[in-house]
């Protein structure tokens, strides 16, 4: 009897172990399939709505909400034979990497979103990647520009990470070519925001491409207000242009103080300047002979019907001209919509597959094809400001 009991217990234990292992395997398999939609398609927004990058986050939120409103008004997204409306779940990452990671966990695990738009910044976006990957849910960042953002340390692509904007190296190289060919600048000074990968990455790319002489290379920090010492030193050097990649808050002051110091040379920058606040800070008359690379031109409506409708809708809703970051965020939502309709599924893994295959997507910021590293291939524009207003647009391929 005892022998029989031992054998029975042994068999039961082995059976329990097998069931446990099977359960683990099933859980793992289920988790690898990502999230599925319910009655609605839940899209998360992991965005900088407070903190130092809140200005960009708010613009992107407006673009996202405008896109969702338009999609839902036309009955939603076609999934197979039915249409489902989008349900937004918006969370503030407070321009904090730690918060961005925890917000991601909430969105993918608790809210069960099938895709995420954001974060806006590369650093917050990078902090979110582990949780996005673990949950097998894709994200599209409207504005994370670091070249390595969509790549693993090994160089392989991050399966669930995409962006709607250009990489820093493309922007910086384009600016260098423009400065050489269009502005005929043989001698430039560089002012770099070295408090973020954004500024340093753009400068690195510019220097690599530029064939002229860099007569001065100076740095500044986010939050700096007084640039007079740097600009006074530059005034006594022979320069044909200034390359100053950074955000409008600091570049606006650089433009203002440069003009007040009597420096009339062209000032060239990046998409962080693509905001009406630049002219407000610099002063309209000072914001002349100023250029910046951008994925979206406010004059795009002349040749792009999608952009024209977007700009009209934005103006009607918010009472102002649509900024670049709103346009990129708007496109990010429609990229997710296109991926769902291409795959005929709103399962998060399938959405990632659809995003990776996206070709000739007609968006507000141009016609986009996603490359093997999950970056958009499309035309870049350079806007020229005269008296604080866009006076000319250069399209560069």
Coordinates of C-alpha atoms in Angstrom, one line a residue:
X1 CA 0.0 0.0 0.0
X2 CA 2.8 2.4 1.0
X3 CA 4.6 1.5 -2.3
X4 CA 1.5 2.2 -4.3
X5 CA 0.9 5.6 -2.5
X6 CA 4.5 6.6 -3.2
X7 CA 4.2 5.8 -6.9
X8 CA 0.8 7.6 -7.1
X9 CA 2.3 10.7 -5.3
X10 CA 5.3 10.6 -7.6
X11 CA 3.1 10.5 -10.7
X12 CA 0.9 13.3 -9.4
X13 CA 3.9 15.4 -8.6
X14 CA 5.3 14.9 -12.1
X15 CA 1.9 15.7 -13.6
X16 CA 1.6 18.9 -11.5
X17 CA 5.1 19.9 -12.6
X18 CA 4.2 19.3 -16.3
X19 CA 1.1 21.4 -15.9
X20 CA 3.1 24.2 -14.3
X21 CA 5.7 24.1 -17.1
X22 CA 2.9 24.0 -19.7
X23 CA 1.2 27.0 -17.9
X24 CA 4.5 28.9 -18.0
X25 CA 5.0 28.1 -21.7
X26 CA 1.4 29.2 -22.4
X27 CA 1.8 32.4 -20.5
X28 CA 5.0 33.2 -22.3
X29 CA 3.5 32.4 -25.6
X30 CA 0.4 34.5 -24.8
X31 CA 2.5 37.4 -23.6
X32 CA 4.6 37.4 -26.8
X33 CA 1.4 37.9 -28.8
X34 CA 1.0 41.4 -27.4
X35 CA -2.3 43.2 -26.7
X36 CA -5.6 42.9 -28.6
X37 CA -8.4 45.5 -29.1
X38 CA -11.8 45.3 -27.4
X39 CA -14.8 47.2 -28.5
X40 CA -12.4 50.1 -29.3
X41 CA -8.8 50.4 -30.4
X42 CA -6.9 51.8 -27.4
X43 CA -3.9 53.9 -28.4
X44 CA -1.7 55.2 -25.6
X45 CA -0.1 58.7 -25.4
X46 CA 3.2 58.8 -23.5
X47 CA 4.0 62.5 -23.6
X48 CA 5.9 65.3 -22.0
X49 CA 2.9 67.4 -20.9
X50 CA 4.8 69.0 -18.0
X51 CA 8.4 69.7 -17.3
X52 CA 11.0 71.3 -19.7
X53 CA 9.7 69.7 -22.9
X54 CA 6.0 70.4 -22.2
X55 CA 5.8 72.9 -25.0
X56 CA 6.6 70.2 -27.6
X57 CA 4.4 67.6 -25.8
X58 CA 1.3 69.9 -25.8
X59 CA 1.7 70.5 -29.5
X60 CA 1.9 66.8 -30.1
X61 CA -1.1 66.1 -28.0
X62 CA -3.1 68.6 -30.1
X63 CA -2.0 66.8 -33.3
X64 CA -2.9 63.4 -31.9
X65 CA -6.3 64.5 -30.7
X66 CA -7.1 66.2 -34.0
X67 CA -6.2 63.0 -35.9
X68 CA -8.3 60.8 -33.6
X69 CA -11.3 63.1 -33.8
X70 CA -11.2 63.0 -37.6
X71 CA -10.8 59.2 -37.7
X72 CA -13.6 58.6 -35.2
X73 CA -15.9 61.0 -37.1
X74 CA -15.6 58.8 -40.1
X75 CA -16.5 55.7 -38.1
X76 CA -13.0 54.7 -37.0
X77 CA -10.4 52.3 -38.4
X78 CA -11.3 49.4 -40.7
X79 CA -10.2 46.1 -39.0
X80 CA -11.1 43.2 -41.3
X81 CA -14.8 43.5 -42.0
X82 CA -15.6 46.0 -39.2
X83 CA -14.8 49.5 -38.1
X84 CA -13.6 50.3 -34.6
X85 CA -13.2 53.7 -33.1
X86 CA -10.0 54.9 -31.3
X87 CA -10.0 55.4 -27.5
X88 CA -7.0 57.6 -26.4
X89 CA -5.3 57.0 -23.1
X90 CA -3.2 60.0 -22.4
X91 CA -0.5 60.0 -19.7
X92 CA 2.0 62.7 -18.7
X93 CA 5.7 61.5 -18.4
X94 CA 6.6 64.9 -16.9
X95 CA 9.8 65.0 -19.1
X96 CA 11.3 62.4 -16.8
X97 CA 12.9 59.2 -18.0
X98 CA 11.9 57.3 -14.9
X99 CA 8.3 58.5 -15.3
X100 CA 8.3 57.7 -19.0
X101 CA 9.2 54.1 -18.1
X102 CA 6.5 53.7 -15.5
X103 CA 3.9 55.4 -17.8
X104 CA 4.8 52.8 -20.4
X105 CA 4.2 50.0 -18.0
X106 CA 0.8 51.4 -17.1
X107 CA -0.3 51.9 -20.7
X108 CA 0.8 48.4 -21.9
X109 CA 0.0 46.3 -18.8
X110 CA -3.0 48.1 -17.1
X111 CA -4.6 50.0 -20.0
X112 CA -3.9 47.3 -22.5
X113 CA -3.2 49.7 -25.4
X114 CA -2.3 48.2 -28.7
X115 CA 0.1 51.1 -29.8
X116 CA 1.6 54.2 -28.3
X117 CA 2.4 57.6 -29.7
X118 CA 5.4 59.2 -28.0
X119 CA 7.4 60.1 -26.1
X120 CA 8.6 63.3 -27.7
X121 CA 12.2 63.2 -26.6
X122 CA 14.8 60.6 -27.4
X123 CA 15.8 60.1 -23.7
X124 CA 12.3 59.5 -22.5
X125 CA 11.6 57.3 -25.5
X126 CA 14.7 55.2 -24.8
X127 CA 13.6 54.7 -21.2
X128 CA 10.3 53.4 -22.5
X129 CA 11.7 50.8 -24.8
X130 CA 12.2 47.8 -22.4
X131 CA 8.6 47.9 -21.3
X132 CA 7.3 48.4 -24.9
X133 CA 9.4 45.4 -26.1
X134 CA 8.4 43.2 -23.2
X135 CA 4.7 43.8 -23.9
X136 CA 5.2 43.5 -27.7
X137 CA 3.4 46.8 -28.2
X138 CA 4.8 49.3 -30.8
X139 CA 5.4 53.0 -30.3
X140 CA 5.8 55.8 -32.9
X141 CA 7.7 58.8 -31.6
X142 CA 6.9 62.0 -33.5
X143 CA 10.2 63.6 -32.6
X144 CA 12.9 61.3 -31.1
X145 CA 15.8 62.2 -33.4
X146 CA 18.9 60.4 -32.0
X147 CA 20.2 58.1 -34.8
X148 CA 20.4 55.1 -32.5
X149 CA 16.9 55.5 -31.0
X150 CA 15.4 52.6 -33.1
X151 CA 18.4 50.4 -32.7
X152 CA 19.7 47.9 -30.1
X153 CA 23.2 48.1 -28.8
X154 CA 24.1 45.3 -31.2
X155 CA 22.9 47.4 -34.1
X156 CA 19.8 45.3 -34.8
X157 CA 16.6 47.1 -35.1
X158 CA 14.2 47.5 -32.1
X159 CA 11.2 45.5 -33.4
X160 CA 8.6 47.7 -31.7
X161 CA 10.1 51.2 -32.0
X162 CA 9.4 53.6 -34.8
X163 CA 9.5 57.3 -35.5
X164 CA 7.9 59.8 -37.8
X165 CA 10.8 62.3 -37.8
X166 CA 14.3 62.5 -39.2
X167 CA 17.4 61.4 -37.4
X168 CA 19.9 64.0 -36.2
X169 CA 22.5 62.8 -38.7
X170 CA 20.2 63.5 -41.6
X171 CA 19.2 66.9 -40.4
X172 CA 22.8 67.9 -39.6
X173 CA 24.2 66.7 -42.9
X174 CA 21.4 68.5 -44.8
X175 CA 22.1 71.7 -43.0
X176 CA 25.8 71.4 -43.9
X177 CA 25.0 70.9 -47.5
X178 CA 22.6 73.8 -47.5
X179 CA 25.1 76.1 -45.8
X180 CA 27.7 75.2 -48.5
X181 CA 25.7 75.1 -51.6
X182 CA 22.9 77.6 -51.0
X183 CA 24.5 80.1 -48.6
X184 CA 28.0 79.8 -50.1
X185 CA 29.4 79.9 -46.5
X186 CA 33.1 79.0 -46.4
X187 CA 33.6 79.9 -42.8
X188 CA 31.1 79.1 -40.0
X189 CA 30.8 79.3 -36.3
X190 CA 29.0 76.6 -34.4
X191 CA 27.0 77.1 -31.1
X192 CA 25.9 73.8 -29.6
X193 CA 23.4 72.9 -26.9
X194 CA 25.6 70.3 -25.2
X195 CA 23.0 69.5 -22.5
X196 CA 21.3 66.9 -24.7
X197 CA 22.1 64.3 -27.4
X198 CA 19.9 66.4 -29.7
X199 CA 22.3 69.3 -30.0
X200 CA 25.6 67.3 -29.8
X201 CA 24.3 64.8 -32.4
X202 CA 23.3 67.5 -34.9
X203 CA 26.7 69.2 -34.5
X204 CA 28.6 66.0 -35.0
X205 CA 26.7 65.3 -38.2
X206 CA 27.1 68.9 -39.4
X207 CA 30.9 68.8 -38.9
X208 CA 31.2 65.5 -40.6
X209 CA 29.5 66.8 -43.8
X210 CA 30.7 70.4 -43.9
X211 CA 33.6 71.0 -46.2
X212 CA 34.4 74.6 -45.2
X213 CA 36.3 76.0 -42.1
X214 CA 34.8 75.9 -38.6
X215 CA 36.4 79.1 -37.2
X216 CA 34.8 78.7 -33.7
X217 CA 32.9 76.0 -31.9
X218 CA 31.2 77.0 -28.6
X219 CA 28.7 75.3 -26.4
X220 CA 25.8 76.4 -24.1
X221 CA 23.4 74.7 -21.7
X222 CA 19.6 74.4 -21.7
X223 CA 18.2 77.3 -19.7
X224 CA 21.1 79.7 -20.5
X225 CA 19.9 83.3 -21.0
X226 CA 23.0 85.4 -21.7
X227 CA 25.1 84.6 -24.8
X228 CA 26.7 88.0 -25.2
X229 CA 30.2 86.9 -24.3
X230 CA 30.2 84.2 -27.0
X231 CA 28.6 86.5 -29.6
X232 CA 31.0 89.3 -28.9
X233 CA 34.0 87.0 -29.5
X234 CA 32.3 85.9 -32.8
X235 CA 31.8 89.4 -33.9
X236 CA 35.5 89.9 -34.4
X237 CA 35.9 86.8 -36.5
X238 CA 35.2 86.6 -40.2
X239 CA 32.2 84.2 -40.4
X240 CA 29.8 83.6 -43.3
X241 CA 27.2 81.8 -41.2
X242 CA 26.4 80.4 -37.7
X243 CA 25.1 76.9 -37.2
X244 CA 23.2 76.7 -33.9
X245 CA 21.2 73.5 -33.5
X246 CA 18.9 73.5 -30.5
X247 CA 15.4 74.5 -29.2
X248 CA 13.6 77.8 -29.8
X249 CA 13.9 78.8 -26.1
X250 CA 17.6 79.3 -26.3
X251 CA 18.1 79.8 -30.1
X252 CA 15.5 82.6 -30.0
X253 CA 17.7 84.5 -27.5
X254 CA 20.9 83.7 -29.5
X255 CA 19.2 85.2 -32.6
X256 CA 18.1 88.3 -30.6
X257 CA 21.4 88.9 -29.0
X258 CA 23.4 88.2 -32.2
X259 CA 21.4 90.8 -34.1
X260 CA 21.7 93.3 -31.2
X261 CA 25.5 92.8 -31.3
X262 CA 25.5 93.7 -35.0
X263 CA 26.0 90.1 -36.3
X264 CA 24.1 89.9 -39.6
X265 CA 25.4 86.5 -40.8
X266 CA 22.8 83.8 -41.5
X267 CA 21.8 81.7 -38.5
X268 CA 21.0 78.1 -39.4
X269 CA 19.5 75.6 -37.0
X270 CA 17.2 72.5 -36.7
X271 CA 13.6 71.5 -36.2
X272 CA 13.7 72.6 -32.5
X273 CA 13.4 76.1 -33.9
X274 CA 10.2 75.3 -35.9
X275 CA 7.9 77.2 -33.6
X276 CA 6.3 80.7 -33.7
X277 CA 7.7 81.3 -30.2
X278 CA 11.2 81.7 -31.8
X279 CA 10.2 85.0 -33.4
X280 CA 8.4 86.1 -30.3
X281 CA 11.6 85.6 -28.2
X282 CA 14.0 86.9 -30.9
X283 CA 11.8 89.8 -32.0
X284 CA 10.3 89.8 -35.4
X285 CA 12.8 92.1 -37.0
X286 CA 15.7 90.1 -35.6
X287 CA 14.3 86.9 -36.9
X288 CA 15.6 87.6 -40.4
X289 CA 18.1 85.6 -42.4
X290 CA 17.3 82.7 -40.1
X291 CA 17.0 79.1 -41.5
X292 CA 16.1 75.7 -40.0
X293 CA 15.6 72.1 -41.2
X294 CA 12.1 70.8 -40.7
X295 CA 10.0 67.8 -41.7
X296 CA 7.0 70.0 -42.2
X297 CA 6.7 73.4 -43.9
X298 CA 3.8 75.7 -43.2
X299 CA 3.8 76.4 -46.9
X300 CA 3.2 72.7 -47.7
X301 CA -0.5 73.2 -48.3
X302 CA 0.3 74.7 -51.7
X303 CA 1.3 71.2 -53.0
X304 CA 0.0 68.7 -50.4
X305 CA -3.7 68.3 -50.1
X306 CA -3.4 66.2 -46.9
X307 CA -1.4 69.1 -45.4
X308 CA -3.9 71.7 -46.6
X309 CA -6.8 69.9 -44.9
X310 CA -4.8 69.4 -41.7
X311 CA -3.8 73.0 -41.5
X312 CA -7.3 74.2 -42.0
X313 CA -8.6 71.8 -39.4
X314 CA -5.9 72.8 -36.9
X315 CA -6.6 76.5 -37.5
X316 CA -10.3 76.0 -36.9
X317 CA -9.7 74.0 -33.7
X318 CA -6.9 75.9 -32.1
X319 CA -6.9 79.3 -33.7
X320 CA -3.3 79.3 -34.8
X321 CA -1.0 78.0 -37.5
X322 CA -0.1 74.3 -37.1
X323 CA 3.4 73.8 -35.7
X324 CA 5.8 71.1 -37.0
X325 CA 5.4 68.9 -33.9
X326 CA 1.6 68.8 -34.2
X327 CA 1.9 67.7 -37.8
X328 CA 4.4 64.9 -36.9
X329 CA 2.1 63.7 -34.1
X330 CA -0.9 63.8 -36.5
X331 CA 1.0 61.6 -39.0
X332 CA 2.0 59.2 -36.2
X333 CA -1.6 58.4 -35.5
X334 CA -2.3 57.9 -39.2
X335 CA 0.7 55.7 -39.6
X336 CA -0.7 53.4 -36.9
X337 CA -4.1 53.5 -38.7
X338 CA -2.4 52.5 -42.0
X339 CA -0.6 49.6 -40.3
X340 CA -3.8 48.2 -38.8
X341 CA -5.6 48.4 -42.1
X342 CA -2.7 46.9 -44.0
X343 CA -2.6 43.9 -41.6
X344 CA -6.4 43.7 -41.1
X345 CA -5.7 43.4 -37.4
X346 CA -5.4 45.7 -34.4
X347 CA -3.3 43.2 -32.5
X348 CA -0.2 45.0 -31.2
X349 CA 2.3 42.6 -32.8
X350 CA 0.5 42.8 -36.2
X351 CA 0.5 46.6 -35.9
X352 CA 4.3 46.5 -35.5
X353 CA 4.5 44.3 -38.6
X354 CA 2.4 46.8 -40.5
X355 CA 4.5 49.8 -39.5
X356 CA 7.6 48.0 -40.6
X357 CA 6.1 47.5 -44.1
X358 CA 4.7 51.0 -44.5
X359 CA 5.4 52.3 -48.0
X360 CA 4.4 55.5 -49.8
X361 CA 2.3 56.7 -46.8
X362 CA 0.7 60.0 -47.8
X363 CA 0.9 62.2 -44.7
X364 CA 0.9 65.8 -43.6
X365 CA 4.7 65.8 -43.5
X366 CA 5.1 64.2 -46.9
X367 CA 5.2 60.8 -48.5
X368 CA 6.8 58.3 -46.1
X369 CA 8.4 54.9 -46.5
X370 CA 9.7 53.2 -43.4
X371 CA 13.2 51.8 -43.9
X372 CA 14.8 48.7 -42.4
X373 CA 15.9 50.6 -39.3
X374 CA 12.4 52.0 -38.7
X375 CA 13.2 55.5 -39.9
X376 CA 11.1 57.5 -42.3
X377 CA 12.4 58.2 -45.8
X378 CA 10.9 61.4 -47.1
X379 CA 11.9 64.9 -48.3
X380 CA 13.3 67.4 -45.8
X381 CA 12.5 71.1 -46.0
X382 CA 14.5 74.2 -44.9
X383 CA 12.4 77.2 -44.0
X384 CA 13.7 80.8 -44.2
X385 CA 12.5 83.4 -41.8
X386 CA 12.2 87.1 -42.7
X387 CA 10.9 89.4 -40.0
X388 CA 9.7 86.4 -38.1
X389 CA 7.6 85.0 -40.9
X390 CA 8.4 82.0 -43.3
X391 CA 9.4 83.8 -46.5
X392 CA 10.8 80.9 -48.5
X393 CA 11.0 77.1 -48.4
X394 CA 13.8 74.9 -49.8
X395 CA 13.0 71.3 -50.4
X396 CA 16.0 69.0 -50.1
X397 CA 16.1 65.2 -51.0

